[in-house]
Coordinates of N, CA and C and ligand atoms in Angstrom, one line a residue:
M24 N 153.7 68.3 -33.0 CA 152.4 68.2 -33.7 C 151.8 66.8 -33.6
T25 N 150.8 66.6 -32.8 CA 150.2 65.3 -32.7 C 149.3 65.0 -34.0
P26 N 149.1 63.7 -34.3 CA 148.3 63.4 -35.5 C 146.9 64.0 -35.4
T27 N 146.4 64.1 -34.1 CA 145.0 64.7 -34.0 C 145.0 66.2 -34.3
L28 N 146.0 66.9 -33.8 CA 146.1 68.3 -34.1 C 146.4 68.5 -35.6
L29 N 147.2 67.7 -36.2 CA 147.5 67.8 -37.7 C 146.2 67.6 -38.5
A30 N 145.4 66.7 -38.1 CA 144.2 66.4 -38.8 C 143.2 67.6 -38.6
Q31 N 143.2 68.2 -37.4 CA 142.4 69.4 -37.2 C 142.9 70.6 -38.1
L32 N 144.2 70.7 -38.2 CA 144.8 71.8 -38.9 C 144.5 71.6 -40.4
N33 N 144.6 70.4 -40.9 CA 144.3 70.1 -42.3 C 142.9 70.4 -42.6
Q34 N 142.0 70.2 -41.6 CA 140.6 70.5 -41.8 C 140.4 72.0 -41.9
L35 N 141.1 72.8 -41.1 CA 141.0 74.3 -41.2 C 141.5 74.8 -42.5
I36 N 142.6 74.2 -43.0 CA 143.2 74.6 -44.3 C 142.1 74.3 -45.4
A37 N 141.6 73.1 -45.4 CA 140.6 72.7 -46.4 C 139.4 73.6 -46.4
N38 N 139.0 74.1 -45.2 CA 137.9 75.0 -45.1 C 138.3 76.5 -45.2
D39 N 139.5 76.7 -45.5 CA 140.0 78.1 -45.7 C 139.8 78.9 -44.4
E40 N 140.1 78.2 -43.2 CA 140.0 78.8 -41.9 C 141.3 78.8 -41.1
V41 N 142.4 79.0 -41.8 CA 143.7 78.9 -41.2 C 143.8 80.0 -40.1
A42 N 143.1 81.1 -40.2 CA 143.1 82.1 -39.1 C 142.8 81.5 -37.8
K43 N 142.0 80.5 -37.7 CA 141.6 79.9 -36.4 C 142.8 79.2 -35.7
F44 N 143.8 78.8 -36.6 CA 144.9 78.1 -36.0 C 145.7 79.1 -35.0
Y45 N 145.7 80.4 -35.4 CA 146.4 81.4 -34.6 C 145.7 81.6 -33.2
Q46 N 144.6 81.0 -33.0 CA 144.0 81.2 -31.7 C 144.2 79.9 -30.8
W47 N 144.8 78.9 -31.4 CA 145.1 77.7 -30.6 C 146.0 78.0 -29.5
K48 N 145.8 77.4 -28.3 CA 146.7 77.6 -27.2 C 148.1 77.0 -27.5
Q49 N 148.2 76.0 -28.3 CA 149.5 75.4 -28.7 C 150.3 76.4 -29.5
W50 N 149.6 77.1 -30.4 CA 150.3 78.1 -31.1 C 150.8 79.3 -30.3
R51 N 149.9 79.8 -29.4 CA 150.2 80.9 -28.5 C 151.4 80.5 -27.6
F52 N 151.4 79.3 -27.2 CA 152.5 78.8 -26.3 C 153.8 78.8 -27.1
L53 N 153.8 78.3 -28.3 CA 155.0 78.2 -29.1 C 155.5 79.6 -29.4
R54 N 154.5 80.5 -29.8 CA 154.9 81.9 -30.2 C 155.6 82.6 -29.0
S55 N 155.1 82.4 -27.8 CA 155.8 83.1 -26.7 C 157.2 82.5 -26.4
R56 N 157.3 81.2 -26.6 CA 158.6 80.6 -26.5 C 159.6 81.1 -27.6
V57 N 159.1 81.2 -28.8 CA 160.0 81.8 -29.9 C 160.4 83.2 -29.6
R58 N 159.4 84.0 -29.1 CA 159.8 85.4 -28.8 C 160.8 85.5 -27.7
K59 N 160.7 84.7 -26.7 CA 161.6 84.7 -25.6 C 163.0 84.3 -26.1
K60 N 163.1 83.2 -26.9 CA 164.4 82.8 -27.3 C 165.1 83.9 -28.1
Y61 N 164.4 84.6 -28.9 CA 165.0 85.6 -29.7 C 165.0 87.0 -29.1
N62 N 164.7 87.1 -27.8 CA 164.6 88.4 -27.1 C 163.6 89.3 -27.7
N63 N 162.6 88.8 -28.4 CA 161.5 89.6 -29.0 C 162.1 90.5 -30.0
E64 N 163.1 90.1 -30.7 CA 163.8 91.0 -31.7 C 163.4 90.5 -33.1
C65 N 163.2 91.4 -34.0 CA 162.9 91.1 -35.4 C 164.2 90.5 -36.0
Q66 N 164.1 89.2 -36.5 CA 165.3 88.5 -36.9 C 165.8 89.0 -38.3
R67 N 164.9 89.6 -39.1 CA 165.4 90.1 -40.4 C 166.1 91.4 -40.2
C68 N 165.6 92.3 -39.3 CA 166.3 93.5 -39.0 C 167.6 93.2 -38.4
K69 N 167.7 92.2 -37.5 CA 168.9 91.8 -36.9 C 170.0 91.4 -37.9
D70 N 169.5 90.7 -39.0 CA 170.4 90.3 -40.0 C 171.0 91.5 -40.8
L71 N 170.2 92.6 -40.8 CA 170.6 93.8 -41.5 C 171.4 94.7 -40.5
G72 N 171.6 94.3 -39.3 CA 172.4 95.1 -38.4 C 171.5 96.1 -37.7
K73 N 170.2 96.0 -37.8 CA 169.3 96.9 -37.1 C 168.7 96.2 -35.9
Q74 N 168.1 97.0 -35.0 CA 167.5 96.4 -33.8 C 166.0 96.9 -33.8
S75 N 165.1 95.9 -34.0 CA 163.7 96.3 -33.9 C 162.9 95.2 -33.1
K76 N 162.0 95.7 -32.3 CA 161.1 94.8 -31.6 C 160.2 94.0 -32.6
S77 N 160.0 92.8 -32.3 CA 159.1 92.0 -33.2 C 157.7 92.3 -32.9
D78 N 156.9 92.2 -34.0 CA 155.4 92.4 -33.9 C 154.7 91.1 -33.9
M79 N 155.3 90.1 -34.5 CA 154.6 88.9 -34.7 C 155.7 87.7 -34.9
V80 N 155.2 86.5 -34.9 CA 156.1 85.4 -35.2 C 155.6 84.8 -36.5
H81 N 156.6 84.7 -37.4 CA 156.3 84.3 -38.8 C 156.7 82.8 -39.0
H82 N 156.0 82.1 -39.9 CA 156.3 80.7 -40.2 C 157.2 80.7 -41.5
E83 N 158.4 80.2 -41.3 CA 159.4 80.2 -42.4 C 158.7 79.4 -43.6
K84 N 158.2 78.2 -43.3 CA 157.4 77.5 -44.3 C 156.0 77.6 -43.9
S85 N 155.2 78.0 -44.8 CA 153.8 78.5 -44.5 C 153.0 77.3 -44.0
V86 N 152.0 77.7 -43.1 CA 151.1 76.8 -42.5 C 150.3 76.0 -43.5
R87 N 149.9 76.7 -44.5 CA 149.1 76.2 -45.6 C 149.9 75.1 -46.4
D88 N 151.1 75.3 -46.7 CA 151.9 74.4 -47.5 C 152.6 73.3 -46.6
Y89 N 152.9 73.6 -45.4 CA 153.6 72.7 -44.5 C 152.9 72.6 -43.1
P90 N 151.6 72.2 -43.1 CA 150.9 72.1 -41.8 C 151.6 71.3 -40.7
E91 N 152.4 70.3 -41.2 CA 153.1 69.5 -40.2 C 154.2 70.3 -39.4
L92 N 154.6 71.5 -40.0 CA 155.6 72.3 -39.4 C 155.0 73.5 -38.6
A93 N 153.7 73.6 -38.6 CA 153.1 74.8 -38.0 C 153.4 75.0 -36.6
L94 N 153.7 73.9 -35.8 CA 154.0 74.0 -34.4 C 155.5 73.6 -34.2
S95 N 156.3 73.7 -35.2 CA 157.7 73.4 -35.1 C 158.5 74.6 -34.7
F96 N 159.2 74.5 -33.6 CA 160.0 75.7 -33.1 C 160.9 76.3 -34.1
D97 N 161.6 75.4 -34.9 CA 162.6 75.8 -35.8 C 162.0 76.5 -37.0
N98 N 160.7 76.3 -37.3 CA 160.1 76.9 -38.4 C 159.6 78.3 -38.2
C99 N 159.8 78.8 -37.0 CA 159.2 80.1 -36.6 C 160.2 81.1 -36.2
K100 N 160.0 82.4 -36.6 CA 160.9 83.4 -36.1 C 160.2 84.7 -36.0
P101 N 160.6 85.5 -35.0 CA 159.9 86.8 -34.8 C 160.3 87.8 -35.8
L102 N 159.3 88.6 -36.3 CA 159.6 89.7 -37.3 C 158.8 90.9 -36.9
C103 N 159.3 92.1 -37.3 CA 158.5 93.3 -37.2 C 157.5 93.4 -38.4
N104 N 156.5 94.2 -38.3 CA 155.5 94.2 -39.3 C 156.0 94.5 -40.7
P105 N 156.9 95.6 -40.9 CA 157.4 95.9 -42.2 C 158.2 94.7 -42.8
C106 N 159.0 94.0 -42.0 CA 159.7 92.8 -42.5 C 158.8 91.7 -42.8
H107 N 157.7 91.5 -42.0 CA 156.8 90.5 -42.3 C 156.1 90.7 -43.6
N108 N 155.7 91.9 -43.9 CA 155.1 92.2 -45.2 C 156.0 91.8 -46.3
L109 N 157.3 92.0 -46.2 CA 158.3 91.7 -47.2 C 158.4 90.1 -47.4
E110 N 158.1 89.4 -46.3 CA 158.1 87.9 -46.4 C 156.9 87.4 -47.1
H111 N 155.8 88.2 -47.3 CA 154.6 87.8 -47.9 C 154.2 88.7 -49.1
P112 N 155.0 88.8 -50.1 CA 154.7 89.7 -51.2 C 153.3 89.3 -51.8
E113 N 153.1 88.0 -51.8 CA 151.8 87.5 -52.5 C 150.6 88.1 -51.8
K114 N 150.7 88.3 -50.5 CA 149.5 88.7 -49.7 C 149.3 90.2 -49.7
F115 N 150.4 90.9 -49.8 CA 150.3 92.4 -49.7 C 150.5 93.1 -51.0
G116 N 150.6 92.4 -52.1 CA 150.7 93.1 -53.4 C 152.0 93.9 -53.5
K117 N 153.0 93.6 -52.7 CA 154.3 94.3 -52.8 C 155.0 94.2 -54.1
V118 N 154.9 93.0 -54.7 CA 155.6 92.7 -55.9 C 155.2 93.6 -57.0
K119 N 153.9 93.8 -57.1 CA 153.4 94.7 -58.1 C 153.8 96.1 -57.9
K120 N 153.7 96.6 -56.6 CA 154.1 97.9 -56.3 C 155.6 98.2 -56.7
V121 N 156.4 97.2 -56.3 CA 157.9 97.4 -56.6 C 158.1 97.5 -58.1
K122 N 157.4 96.7 -58.9 CA 157.6 96.7 -60.3 C 157.2 98.0 -60.9
K123 N 156.1 98.5 -60.4 CA 155.6 99.8 -60.9 C 156.6 100.9 -60.6
F124 N 157.1 100.8 -59.3 CA 158.0 101.8 -58.9 C 159.3 101.8 -59.8
M125 N 159.7 100.6 -60.2 CA 160.9 100.5 -61.0 C 160.6 101.1 -62.4
N126 N 159.4 100.9 -62.9 CA 159.1 101.4 -64.2 C 159.1 103.0 -64.2
E127 N 158.5 103.5 -63.1 CA 158.5 104.9 -63.0 C 159.9 105.5 -62.9
E128 N 160.8 104.8 -62.2 CA 162.2 105.2 -62.1 C 162.8 105.3 -63.5
R129 N 162.6 104.3 -64.2 CA 163.2 104.2 -65.5 C 162.8 105.3 -66.5
W130 N 161.5 105.7 -66.4 CA 161.1 106.7 -67.3 C 161.3 108.1 -66.7
Ligands
ZN5 ZN1 162.2 93.9 -39.1
ZN6 ZN1 154.4 85.2 -42.1

């Protein structure tokens, strides 16, 4: 991540336009390298002994909180969509759903 790119990324975050980062050629290039390294396999499924093709590449430390790591190879891993949703409970409202489910179970 060069200082120029980091400044641009910080600007996107300030403007709430992080989605634009995912169109950068630097990100596309990194993403394809990450997928290749992990054979395009979901790393969470792999940890669970399953084999799934990855649907996307996830940032371990979020772009918003750690913009300086947005283009760091080690901060990225491929995941399938279901696993990616689990990594972002805040975004998909999973936490609430799980709680509700647990309450229903109990009663
Ligand atoms: Zn998975
Ligand atoms: Zn993610």
